[in-house]
XYZ file of C-alpha atoms in Angstrom:
294
model
C 28.238 -13.587 -23.873
C 25.581 -16.257 -23.287
C 28.047 -19.048 -22.346
C 29.590 -16.731 -19.751
C 26.352 -16.554 -17.722
C 24.457 -19.660 -18.827
C 27.335 -22.128 -18.938
C 29.484 -23.716 -21.615
C 26.764 -26.118 -22.692
C 24.699 -23.296 -24.165
C 24.881 -23.105 -27.939
C 24.002 -19.607 -29.088
C 23.618 -20.942 -32.641
C 20.928 -23.372 -31.527
C 17.766 -22.545 -33.530
C 15.729 -23.163 -30.369
C 17.697 -20.573 -28.458
C 15.230 -17.727 -27.725
C 16.868 -14.508 -28.867
C 14.143 -12.543 -30.626
C 13.145 -8.948 -30.991
C 9.793 -7.791 -29.670
C 8.169 -5.433 -27.201
C 8.566 -7.164 -23.867
C 5.568 -5.324 -22.420
C 3.173 -6.631 -25.083
C 2.716 -10.078 -23.535
C -0.354 -10.307 -21.312
C -0.622 -6.528 -21.548
C -3.643 -4.885 -20.018
C -4.404 -1.274 -20.825
C -4.719 0.506 -17.476
C -5.130 3.924 -19.055
C -8.428 5.692 -19.648
C -7.016 7.757 -22.529
C -7.613 7.096 -26.227
C -4.335 6.646 -28.067
C -5.836 5.920 -31.511
C -5.146 9.481 -32.590
C -1.439 9.179 -31.757
C -0.297 5.736 -32.919
C 3.252 4.784 -32.036
C 5.859 3.425 -34.434
C 5.627 -0.143 -35.636
C 8.007 -1.843 -33.247
C 7.437 -5.209 -34.963
C 9.030 -4.120 -38.231
C 11.548 -6.899 -38.868
C 13.787 -4.526 -40.813
C 14.486 -2.497 -37.677
C 16.713 -4.094 -35.052
C 16.265 -2.474 -31.659
C 18.657 -3.727 -29.030
C 16.454 -2.574 -26.135
C 13.661 -4.861 -27.389
C 15.815 -7.971 -27.593
C 14.613 -10.664 -25.224
C 17.348 -11.655 -22.789
C 17.779 -15.445 -22.540
C 16.731 -15.699 -18.919
C 15.271 -18.948 -17.549
C 11.702 -17.623 -17.808
C 12.251 -17.112 -21.550
C 14.214 -20.300 -22.158
C 11.706 -22.523 -20.382
C 11.905 -24.810 -17.355
C 12.584 -27.977 -19.325
C 15.417 -26.448 -21.303
C 16.938 -24.924 -18.154
C 16.992 -28.286 -16.413
C 18.594 -29.871 -19.448
C 21.332 -27.241 -19.304
C 21.715 -27.523 -15.527
C 20.547 -23.981 -14.876
C 18.410 -24.735 -11.803
C 20.309 -22.255 -9.653
C 19.832 -19.575 -12.277
C 16.058 -20.070 -12.056
C 16.241 -19.345 -8.334
C 18.268 -16.227 -9.055
C 15.654 -14.970 -11.494
C 12.847 -15.633 -9.012
C 14.608 -13.359 -6.516
C 15.200 -10.801 -9.290
C 11.538 -10.787 -10.382
C 10.358 -10.494 -6.784
C 12.534 -7.444 -6.276
C 11.349 -5.905 -9.540
C 7.716 -6.487 -8.574
C 8.365 -4.803 -5.225
C 9.919 -1.802 -6.968
C 6.971 -1.493 -9.363
C 4.386 -1.733 -6.569
C 6.283 0.801 -4.495
C 6.301 3.220 -7.429
C 2.567 2.673 -7.957
C 1.832 3.461 -4.323
C 3.958 6.618 -4.407
C 2.302 7.897 -7.588
C -1.214 7.081 -6.375
C -0.455 8.997 -3.186
C 0.711 11.946 -5.293
C -2.462 11.730 -7.370
C -4.691 11.749 -4.292
C -2.869 14.771 -2.887
C -3.105 16.625 -6.221
C -6.846 15.983 -6.351
C -7.304 17.199 -2.795
C -5.022 20.232 -2.772
C -4.902 21.372 -6.396
C -7.809 20.150 -8.520
C -10.549 20.857 -5.977
C -9.132 24.257 -5.071
C -8.678 25.444 -8.668
C -10.436 28.797 -9.053
C -9.863 29.429 -12.746
C -9.754 27.547 -16.031
C -6.001 28.003 -16.291
C -5.291 26.618 -12.821
C -7.727 23.748 -13.453
C -5.963 22.893 -16.707
C -2.564 22.887 -15.003
C -3.921 20.692 -12.215
C -5.374 18.138 -14.628
C -2.115 18.129 -16.584
C -0.345 17.063 -13.411
C -2.983 14.389 -12.817
C -2.502 12.949 -16.313
C 1.259 12.966 -15.857
C 0.922 10.938 -12.658
C -1.585 8.593 -14.332
C 0.926 7.911 -17.087
C 3.535 6.920 -14.503
C 1.009 4.706 -12.679
C -0.024 2.943 -15.908
C 3.587 2.391 -16.921
C 4.518 0.814 -13.591
C 1.330 -1.272 -13.626
C 2.279 -2.671 -17.047
C 5.823 -3.345 -15.835
C 4.500 -5.125 -12.735
C 2.168 -7.282 -14.861
C 5.108 -8.272 -17.063
C 7.223 -9.257 -14.062
C 4.322 -11.292 -12.683
C 3.861 -13.111 -15.982
C 7.573 -13.975 -15.961
C 7.257 -15.284 -12.405
C 4.433 -17.541 -13.577
C 6.876 -19.218 -15.961
C 9.292 -20.074 -13.155
C 8.820 -23.163 -10.926
C 9.106 -23.912 -7.223
C 7.682 -20.755 -5.640
C 4.348 -19.498 -4.317
C 4.855 -15.793 -5.019
C 1.779 -15.585 -7.259
C -0.382 -15.851 -4.137
C 1.410 -12.784 -2.773
C 1.601 -10.755 -5.974
C -1.954 -10.672 -7.287
C -3.052 -9.443 -10.720
C -3.643 -5.707 -10.983
C -7.041 -4.417 -12.072
C -8.111 -0.960 -13.169
C -10.105 -0.428 -9.985
C -6.945 -1.109 -7.948
C -5.275 1.933 -9.481
C -7.849 4.532 -8.520
C -6.660 7.265 -6.187
C -8.422 7.329 -2.837
C -8.746 10.081 -0.271
C -7.825 7.454 2.326
C -4.254 7.672 1.014
C -4.062 11.454 1.288
C -5.744 11.661 4.698
C -6.248 8.313 6.493
C -7.861 10.079 9.493
C -10.539 11.923 7.529
C -14.139 11.433 8.582
C -16.448 8.997 6.804
C -13.739 6.513 5.805
C -14.213 3.844 8.440
C -15.602 1.311 5.935
C -13.337 2.312 3.034
C -10.802 -0.338 2.067
C -7.704 0.062 -0.058
C -6.436 -2.343 -2.683
C -4.438 -5.389 -1.652
C -0.992 -3.949 -2.450
C -1.346 -1.124 0.104
C -1.041 -3.653 2.930
C 1.656 -5.696 1.199
C 5.105 -5.716 2.749
C 6.764 -4.800 -0.533
C 10.142 -4.267 1.056
C 10.176 -7.678 2.715
C 11.942 -6.050 5.633
C 9.879 -7.779 8.307
C 10.872 -11.320 7.329
C 14.093 -12.678 8.712
C 15.239 -9.337 10.037
C 15.493 -9.176 13.828
C 16.277 -5.452 13.867
C 13.218 -4.529 11.785
C 11.023 -6.904 13.792
C 12.077 -5.133 16.985
C 11.533 -1.762 15.318
C 7.964 -2.621 14.334
C 7.301 -4.076 17.786
C 8.365 -0.816 19.436
C 6.238 1.115 16.957
C 3.198 -1.035 17.774
C 3.782 -0.514 21.496
C 3.816 3.253 20.948
C 0.573 3.085 18.969
C -1.120 0.956 21.615
C 0.032 3.389 24.272
C -1.557 6.290 22.440
C -4.744 4.305 21.799
C -4.985 3.667 25.521
C -4.802 7.394 26.225
C -7.328 8.109 23.456
C -9.766 5.704 25.109
C -9.354 7.464 28.456
C -9.800 10.850 26.811
C -12.972 9.650 25.089
C -14.531 8.466 28.348
C -13.659 11.753 30.041
C -15.024 13.718 27.107
C -18.329 11.843 27.284
C -18.487 12.376 31.026
C -18.007 16.093 30.488
C -20.719 16.116 27.798
C -23.263 14.442 30.089
C -22.304 16.850 32.857
C -23.263 19.699 30.539
C -26.600 17.969 29.769
C -27.202 17.631 33.508
C -26.672 21.352 34.086
C -29.002 22.209 31.196
C -31.678 19.883 32.564
C -31.269 21.360 36.041
C -31.720 24.869 34.675
C -34.873 23.738 32.858
C -36.274 22.118 36.007
C -36.304 18.615 34.466
C -35.594 16.412 37.458
C -35.740 13.107 35.585
C -33.429 14.316 32.843
C -31.056 15.699 35.456
C -30.812 12.357 37.262
C -30.292 10.429 34.026
C -27.574 12.781 32.791
C -25.817 12.666 36.178
C -25.885 8.872 36.098
C -24.426 8.754 32.564
C -21.702 11.215 33.514
C -20.820 9.097 36.538
C -20.680 5.916 34.445
C -18.262 7.438 31.920
C -16.187 8.884 34.743
C -15.887 5.402 36.266
C -14.977 3.920 32.881
C -12.213 6.501 32.519
C -10.862 5.764 35.990
C -10.987 1.997 35.420
C -9.281 2.276 32.016
C -6.595 4.577 33.380
C -5.821 2.198 36.246
C -5.780 -0.895 34.006
C -3.671 0.727 31.322
C -1.184 2.053 33.864
C -0.555 -1.477 35.149
C -0.137 -2.797 31.614
C 2.206 0.012 30.587
C 4.404 -0.674 33.628
C 4.757 -4.264 32.407
C 5.701 -3.017 28.933
C 8.151 -0.519 30.452
C 6.670 2.318 28.414
C 6.460 5.816 29.940
C 2.942 6.809 30.925
C 1.571 9.829 29.025
C 0.399 12.712 31.142
C -3.412 12.444 31.326
C -5.680 15.436 30.902
C -7.655 15.888 34.105
C -11.407 16.407 33.786
C -13.334 17.103 36.976
C -16.817 15.619 36.896
C -19.420 16.420 39.515
C -22.095 13.811 40.155
C -24.273 15.742 42.529
């Protein structure tokens, strides 16, 4: 079958032709798991007397070598494998993100709320199951990255960085990005990676993301206005409390602060309305807050 895909110049009987049997995940393998597997050793997959078809290395350009590929005129095939490895890396990273999200949700909704030993055991069983899937996909991703490193004429290694154990820890930021106390928390590099590649060279997706950003900016504008009005209302309450206590100075200061925030809200609302008209985005209905400055 090799000549069919690699060309007629390929001699499958060549002693240098790389068709060997091994575990393809062993190369550059990093153990991402925290579990001890010494008590449950797996079978010896390197036993030469056992031929396992699924462990046979396919003679792809990354296994044949750049020099040999150029000798055989397989330059185009190297480009094909680069695209293949990029897609495989995207799939592995996507799976890692999905499983880490599941793990964070399990921790938040199941592990922490477990009220008995039985429910806690079931919850941790689910966690270990998800960890196994994460570790498997991390090993697969590392293998794809090592194969990419063997291929020339690309800069994908600057995009697909090595995975570390700390990158694979579940974070509450994934389960609830809007939770309090997470302003300075940062996620690993692959969470912000465009693993689908759908924003490059795709006019429809570019327009989609532009419209999504406009919607987010529109809501952020209204949130800013609401914040100013909320602060104005807070200072108005402080002013009334100070007036009831007979604190003239405190009353004047609170009234001034309430007036300032009220002006900020009015200025922001006017400025944002003009900008939204230019963007042709419907204006959200503002929540009216009446602020007295007397």
